[in-house]
PDB file of C-alpha atoms and ligand atoms in Angstrom:
ATOM      1  CA  MET A   1       7.769  25.806  13.853  1.00  0.00           C
ATOM      2  CA  PRO A   2       7.435  24.696  17.270  1.00  0.00           C
ATOM      3  CA  THR A   3       9.953  22.390  18.553  1.00  0.00           C
ATOM      4  CA  ALA A   4      10.468  18.966  20.458  1.00  0.00           C
ATOM      5  CA  ALA A   5      10.481  21.003  23.682  1.00  0.00           C
ATOM      6  CA  ASP A   6       7.117  22.457  22.626  1.00  0.00           C
ATOM      7  CA  LEU A   7       5.994  18.828  22.153  1.00  0.00           C
ATOM      8  CA  ASP A   8       7.483  17.621  25.512  1.00  0.00           C
ATOM      9  CA  ALA A   9       5.461  20.836  27.007  1.00  0.00           C
ATOM     10  CA  ALA A  10       2.372  19.700  25.614  1.00  0.00           C
ATOM     11  CA  ILE A  11       2.240  15.858  26.939  1.00  0.00           C
ATOM     12  CA  ARG A  12      -0.002  15.260  29.595  1.00  0.00           C
ATOM     13  CA  ASP A  13       1.100  12.861  32.262  1.00  0.00           C
ATOM     14  CA  VAL A  14      -1.975  11.050  33.759  1.00  0.00           C
ATOM     15  CA  PRO A  15      -1.324   8.926  36.716  1.00  0.00           C
ATOM     16  CA  ASP A  16      -2.401   5.489  37.393  1.00  0.00           C
ATOM     17  CA  PHE A  17      -3.917   4.904  34.061  1.00  0.00           C
ATOM     18  CA  PRO A  18      -5.457   2.711  32.891  1.00  0.00           C
ATOM     19  CA  LYS A  19      -4.173   1.076  36.121  1.00  0.00           C
ATOM     20  CA  PRO A  20      -2.223   1.918  39.672  1.00  0.00           C
ATOM     21  CA  GLY A  21       1.027   2.379  38.959  1.00  0.00           C
ATOM     22  CA  ILE A  22       1.211   3.395  35.365  1.00  0.00           C
ATOM     23  CA  LEU A  23       2.068   7.160  34.149  1.00  0.00           C
ATOM     24  CA  PHE A  24       0.410   7.704  31.111  1.00  0.00           C
ATOM     25  CA  LYS A  25       1.522   9.787  28.498  1.00  0.00           C
ATOM     26  CA  ASP A  26      -1.444  11.502  26.974  1.00  0.00           C
ATOM     27  CA  ILE A  27      -0.567  12.582  23.186  1.00  0.00           C
ATOM     28  CA  THR A  28      -3.989  14.057  22.476  1.00  0.00           C
ATOM     29  CA  PRO A  29      -3.183  17.635  23.174  1.00  0.00           C
ATOM     30  CA  ILE A  30      -0.464  17.331  20.521  1.00  0.00           C
ATOM     31  CA  LEU A  31      -3.073  15.794  17.821  1.00  0.00           C
ATOM     32  CA  GLY A  32      -5.222  18.810  18.834  1.00  0.00           C
ATOM     33  CA  ASP A  33      -2.918  21.637  18.255  1.00  0.00           C
ATOM     34  CA  PRO A  34      -2.246  21.550  14.402  1.00  0.00           C
ATOM     35  CA  GLU A  35       1.221  23.212  14.371  1.00  0.00           C
ATOM     36  CA  LEU A  36       2.181  20.639  17.183  1.00  0.00           C
ATOM     37  CA  PHE A  37       0.672  17.781  15.423  1.00  0.00           C
ATOM     38  CA  LYS A  38       2.314  18.884  11.997  1.00  0.00           C
ATOM     39  CA  THR A  39       5.801  19.174  13.976  1.00  0.00           C
ATOM     40  CA  SER A  40       5.769  15.715  15.395  1.00  0.00           C
ATOM     41  CA  LEU A  41       4.832  14.017  11.821  1.00  0.00           C
ATOM     42  CA  GLU A  42       7.693  16.338  10.630  1.00  0.00           C
ATOM     43  CA  LEU A  43      10.238  15.151  13.202  1.00  0.00           C
ATOM     44  CA  LEU A  44       9.023  11.441  12.612  1.00  0.00           C
ATOM     45  CA  ALA A  45       9.353  11.875   9.029  1.00  0.00           C
ATOM     46  CA  GLU A  46      13.023  13.105   9.520  1.00  0.00           C
ATOM     47  CA  THR A  47      14.043   9.496  11.191  1.00  0.00           C
ATOM     48  CA  ALA A  48      14.104   8.079   7.557  1.00  0.00           C
ATOM     49  CA  GLY A  49      17.094   9.911   6.746  1.00  0.00           C
ATOM     50  CA  SER A  50      17.750   9.855   3.228  1.00  0.00           C
ATOM     51  CA  GLU A  51      16.372   6.650   2.580  1.00  0.00           C
ATOM     52  CA  LYS A  52      13.413   6.012   0.331  1.00  0.00           C
ATOM     53  CA  ILE A  53      10.839   4.634   2.427  1.00  0.00           C
ATOM     54  CA  ASP A  54       8.248   2.634   0.515  1.00  0.00           C
ATOM     55  CA  LYS A  55       5.927   1.774   3.597  1.00  0.00           C
ATOM     56  CA  VAL A  56       5.252   3.169   6.647  1.00  0.00           C
ATOM     57  CA  VAL A  57       3.973   0.576   9.175  1.00  0.00           C
ATOM     58  CA  GLY A  58       2.194   1.604  12.095  1.00  0.00           C
ATOM     59  CA  ILE A  59       1.235   0.041  15.355  1.00  0.00           C
ATOM     60  CA  ASP A  60      -2.474  -0.313  16.624  1.00  0.00           C
ATOM     61  CA  ALA A  61      -3.986   1.885  17.489  1.00  0.00           C
ATOM     62  CA  ARG A  62      -2.389   5.462  18.235  1.00  0.00           C
ATOM     63  CA  GLY A  63       0.441   4.454  16.041  1.00  0.00           C
ATOM     64  CA  PHE A  64      -1.878   4.851  13.049  1.00  0.00           C
ATOM     65  CA  ILE A  65      -2.015   8.480  13.742  1.00  0.00           C
ATOM     66  CA  PHE A  66       1.315   9.098  13.241  1.00  0.00           C
ATOM     67  CA  ALA A  67       2.407   6.353  10.730  1.00  0.00           C
ATOM     68  CA  ALA A  68      -0.110   7.435   8.118  1.00  0.00           C
ATOM     69  CA  GLY A  69       0.820  11.250   8.635  1.00  0.00           C
ATOM     70  CA  VAL A  70       4.418   9.995   8.225  1.00  0.00           C
ATOM     71  CA  ALA A  71       3.618   8.109   5.215  1.00  0.00           C
ATOM     72  CA  HIS A  72       2.069  11.089   3.245  1.00  0.00           C
ATOM     73  CA  ILE A  73       5.172  13.659   3.865  1.00  0.00           C
ATOM     74  CA  LEU A  74       7.392  10.707   2.764  1.00  0.00           C
ATOM     75  CA  GLY A  75       5.181   9.859   0.192  1.00  0.00           C
ATOM     76  CA  ALA A  76       5.325   6.449   1.124  1.00  0.00           C
ATOM     77  CA  GLY A  77       2.017   3.571   1.762  1.00  0.00           C
ATOM     78  CA  PHE A  78       0.910   3.017   4.820  1.00  0.00           C
ATOM     79  CA  VAL A  79       0.469  -0.491   6.668  1.00  0.00           C
ATOM     80  CA  PRO A  80      -1.186  -1.462   9.796  1.00  0.00           C
ATOM     81  CA  VAL A  81       0.131  -3.865  12.143  1.00  0.00           C
ATOM     82  CA  ARG A  82      -3.464  -4.564  13.998  1.00  0.00           C
ATOM     83  CA  LYS A  83      -3.976  -6.434  17.299  1.00  0.00           C
ATOM     84  CA  LYS A  84      -5.523 -10.217  16.555  1.00  0.00           C
ATOM     85  CA  GLY A  85      -8.891 -10.174  14.886  1.00  0.00           C
ATOM     86  CA  LYS A  86      -9.009  -7.110  13.104  1.00  0.00           C
ATOM     87  CA  LEU A  87      -7.759  -7.627   9.791  1.00  0.00           C
ATOM     88  CA  PRO A  88     -10.177  -9.251   7.354  1.00  0.00           C
ATOM     89  CA  TRP A  89      -7.951 -11.054   4.881  1.00  0.00           C
ATOM     90  CA  THR A  90      -5.150 -13.606   5.385  1.00  0.00           C
ATOM     91  CA  THR A  91      -2.690 -12.697   8.243  1.00  0.00           C
ATOM     92  CA  HIS A  92       0.795 -13.218   9.461  1.00  0.00           C
ATOM     93  CA  GLN A  93       0.466 -13.293  13.379  1.00  0.00           C
ATOM     94  CA  MET A  94       3.076 -12.864  16.099  1.00  0.00           C
ATOM     95  CA  ALA A  95       2.388 -13.469  19.861  1.00  0.00           C
ATOM     96  CA  TYR A  96       4.061 -11.969  22.715  1.00  0.00           C
ATOM     97  CA  SER A  97       4.144 -11.821  26.296  1.00  0.00           C
ATOM     98  CA  LEU A  98       2.357  -9.291  28.410  1.00  0.00           C
ATOM     99  CA  GLU A  99       2.693  -8.741  32.290  1.00  0.00           C
ATOM    100  CA  TYR A 100       0.137 -11.457  32.576  1.00  0.00           C
ATOM    101  CA  GLY A 101      -0.614 -13.282  29.581  1.00  0.00           C
ATOM    102  CA  GLU A 102       0.320 -12.721  25.855  1.00  0.00           C
ATOM    103  CA  ASP A 103      -1.126 -10.729  23.301  1.00  0.00           C
ATOM    104  CA  VAL A 104      -0.932 -11.262  19.406  1.00  0.00           C
ATOM    105  CA  VAL A 105      -0.333  -8.825  16.257  1.00  0.00           C
ATOM    106  CA  GLU A 106      -1.283  -9.334  12.909  1.00  0.00           C
ATOM    107  CA  ILE A 107      -0.206  -7.898   9.234  1.00  0.00           C
ATOM    108  CA  HIS A 108      -2.159  -8.700   6.177  1.00  0.00           C
ATOM    109  CA  ALA A 109       0.167 -11.429   3.963  1.00  0.00           C
ATOM    110  CA  ASP A 110       0.621  -9.476   1.086  1.00  0.00           C
ATOM    111  CA  ALA A 111       0.875  -5.825   2.776  1.00  0.00           C
ATOM    112  CA  ILE A 112       4.810  -5.764   2.043  1.00  0.00           C
ATOM    113  CA  LYS A 113       6.711  -7.047  -0.926  1.00  0.00           C
ATOM    114  CA  PRO A 114       9.969  -8.567  -0.073  1.00  0.00           C
ATOM    115  CA  GLY A 115      12.785  -6.273   0.078  1.00  0.00           C
ATOM    116  CA  GLU A 116      10.740  -3.425   0.447  1.00  0.00           C
ATOM    117  CA  LYS A 117      11.998  -0.516   2.425  1.00  0.00           C
ATOM    118  CA  ILE A 118       9.690   0.123   5.925  1.00  0.00           C
ATOM    119  CA  LEU A 119       9.651   2.493   8.441  1.00  0.00           C
ATOM    120  CA  LEU A 120       7.616   1.882  11.749  1.00  0.00           C
ATOM    121  CA  VAL A 121       6.293   3.864  13.761  1.00  0.00           C
ATOM    122  CA  ASP A 122       4.629   3.847  17.165  1.00  0.00           C
ATOM    123  CA  ASP A 123       3.451   6.645  19.451  1.00  0.00           C
ATOM    124  CA  LEU A 124       5.794   5.302  22.266  1.00  0.00           C
ATOM    125  CA  LEU A 125       8.263   2.354  23.407  1.00  0.00           C
ATOM    126  CA  ALA A 126       7.652   1.148  26.553  1.00  0.00           C
ATOM    127  CA  THR A 127       8.530  -2.322  27.108  1.00  0.00           C
ATOM    128  CA  GLY A 128       9.430  -2.972  23.425  1.00  0.00           C
ATOM    129  CA  GLY A 129       7.254  -5.930  23.423  1.00  0.00           C
ATOM    130  CA  THR A 130       4.748  -4.990  20.657  1.00  0.00           C
ATOM    131  CA  ALA A 131       7.309  -3.331  18.461  1.00  0.00           C
ATOM    132  CA  ALA A 132       9.760  -6.727  18.901  1.00  0.00           C
ATOM    133  CA  ALA A 133       6.415  -8.746  17.643  1.00  0.00           C
ATOM    134  CA  SER A 134       5.896  -6.368  14.817  1.00  0.00           C
ATOM    135  CA  ILE A 135       9.670  -6.622  13.744  1.00  0.00           C
ATOM    136  CA  LYS A 136       9.420 -10.219  13.706  1.00  0.00           C
ATOM    137  CA  LEU A 137       6.239  -9.867  11.448  1.00  0.00           C
ATOM    138  CA  LEU A 138       8.240  -7.770   8.900  1.00  0.00           C
ATOM    139  CA  LYS A 139      10.890  -9.845   8.999  1.00  0.00           C
ATOM    140  CA  ALA A 140       9.028 -12.909   8.362  1.00  0.00           C
ATOM    141  CA  LEU A 141       7.871 -10.863   5.017  1.00  0.00           C
ATOM    142  CA  ASP A 142      11.125 -10.205   4.029  1.00  0.00           C
ATOM    143  CA  ALA A 143      10.700  -6.507   4.866  1.00  0.00           C
ATOM    144  CA  ASP A 144      13.895  -4.032   4.677  1.00  0.00           C
ATOM    145  CA  ILE A 145      13.581  -2.441   8.114  1.00  0.00           C
ATOM    146  CA  VAL A 146      15.346   1.040   7.337  1.00  0.00           C
ATOM    147  CA  GLY A 147      14.165   2.366  10.806  1.00  0.00           C
ATOM    148  CA  VAL A 148      12.069   2.027  14.124  1.00  0.00           C
ATOM    149  CA  SER A 149      10.392   5.282  15.180  1.00  0.00           C
ATOM    150  CA  PHE A 150       8.811   6.445  18.332  1.00  0.00           C
ATOM    151  CA  LEU A 151       7.467  10.148  19.211  1.00  0.00           C
ATOM    152  CA  ILE A 152       8.244   8.628  23.048  1.00  0.00           C
ATOM    153  CA  GLU A 153      10.520   6.451  25.009  1.00  0.00           C
ATOM    154  CA  LEU A 154      10.143   5.176  28.345  1.00  0.00           C
ATOM    155  CA  THR A 155      14.221   4.818  28.893  1.00  0.00           C
ATOM    156  CA  GLY A 156      13.581   3.186  32.192  1.00  0.00           C
ATOM    157  CA  LEU A 157      11.788   0.072  30.779  1.00  0.00           C
ATOM    158  CA  ASN A 158      14.753  -0.958  28.256  1.00  0.00           C
ATOM    159  CA  GLY A 159      12.735  -1.393  25.369  1.00  0.00           C
ATOM    160  CA  ARG A 160      15.723  -0.147  23.527  1.00  0.00           C
ATOM    161  CA  GLU A 161      17.521  -3.414  24.766  1.00  0.00           C
ATOM    162  CA  ALA A 162      14.565  -5.726  23.860  1.00  0.00           C
ATOM    163  CA  LEU A 163      14.224  -4.581  20.105  1.00  0.00           C
ATOM    164  CA  SER A 164      18.269  -3.971  19.427  1.00  0.00           C
ATOM    165  CA  HIS A 165      17.598  -2.298  16.285  1.00  0.00           C
ATOM    166  CA  SER A 166      20.591  -0.330  14.947  1.00  0.00           C
ATOM    167  CA  LYS A 167      18.182   2.632  13.397  1.00  0.00           C
ATOM    168  CA  LEU A 168      16.126   2.890  16.450  1.00  0.00           C
ATOM    169  CA  HIS A 169      14.839   6.535  17.194  1.00  0.00           C
ATOM    170  CA  SER A 170      12.791   8.375  19.517  1.00  0.00           C
ATOM    171  CA  ILE A 171      11.778  12.242  19.249  1.00  0.00           C
ATOM    172  CA  LEU A 172      11.251  12.311  23.214  1.00  0.00           C
ATOM    173  CA  SER A 173      12.505  10.092  25.977  1.00  0.00           C
ATOM    174  CA  TYR A 174      11.934  10.053  29.670  1.00  0.00           C
TER     175      TYR A 174
HETATM  176  P1  AMP B 201       5.400  -1.698  24.953  1.00  0.00           P
HETATM  177  O1  AMP B 201       5.187  -3.207  24.376  1.00  0.00           O
HETATM  178  O2  AMP B 201       5.572  -2.151  26.655  1.00  0.00           O
HETATM  179  O3  AMP B 201       6.745  -0.997  24.477  1.00  0.00           O
HETATM  180  O4  AMP B 201       3.899  -0.821  25.138  1.00  0.00           O
HETATM  181  C1  AMP B 201       3.831  -0.672  23.725  1.00  0.00           C
HETATM  182  C2  AMP B 201       2.221   0.169  23.719  1.00  0.00           C
HETATM  183  O5  AMP B 201       1.546   0.440  25.232  1.00  0.00           O
HETATM  184  C3  AMP B 201       2.684   1.594  22.639  1.00  0.00           C
HETATM  185  O6  AMP B 201       2.427   1.641  21.701  1.00  0.00           O
HETATM  186  C4  AMP B 201       1.643   2.939  24.106  1.00  0.00           C
HETATM  187  O7  AMP B 201       0.898   3.013  23.047  1.00  0.00           O
HETATM  188  C5  AMP B 201       1.419   1.848  25.218  1.00  0.00           C
HETATM  189  N1  AMP B 201       1.966   2.054  26.491  1.00  0.00           N
HETATM  190  C6  AMP B 201       2.557   1.565  27.122  1.00  0.00           C
HETATM  191  N2  AMP B 201       3.018   2.476  28.137  1.00  0.00           N
HETATM  192  C7  AMP B 201       2.495   3.616  27.855  1.00  0.00           C
HETATM  193  C8  AMP B 201       2.645   4.850  28.762  1.00  0.00           C
HETATM  194  N3  AMP B 201       3.146   4.731  29.812  1.00  0.00           N
HETATM  195  N4  AMP B 201       1.884   5.725  28.583  1.00  0.00           N
HETATM  196  C9  AMP B 201       1.050   5.595  27.468  1.00  0.00           C
HETATM  197  N5  AMP B 201       0.987   4.638  26.401  1.00  0.00           N
HETATM  198  C10 AMP B 201       1.482   3.460  27.050  1.00  0.00           C
END
């Protein structure tokens, strides 16, 4: 089975995307390779440890790809946290700051029952703004957040401090 080092080797760095100064971590070469994709899902699923997870929550949009696969491995449900205006039914909302302005994430009001054990998954931790807003949404639903797991962590942006979650895992850090 491939290792985290093989995932690292497959990630493509794209300078100045989507705007100047951003070094974009392109994970599509992992997704397109059956063995690498499987490994990425298995390593993320392992971050749950021995906890029985009820639902894996994925963050719009690349987080969905990983969270759905992890949910399948763990025998858990999948719940999407989406950008504003995409979910059809009653939602809870949380605003968060961007470099300029703000954005909003939403979750269906009935997506999680109080006390359910949740693993939150996204592709990449940068400043932590999106994940922090998602954690607030989950707490508002009285979820028991067992872990917060990312394939990639950009350590220079201090997202880990912004989240201050005791069970934060990343498979690769840069
Ligand atoms: P943040 O809220 O700053 O932690 O950023 C969260 C989201 O932005 C992540 O889920 C990524 O999908 C995306 N993102 C931020 N920076 C990068 C980057 N350098 N490469 C790829 N995706 C990024």
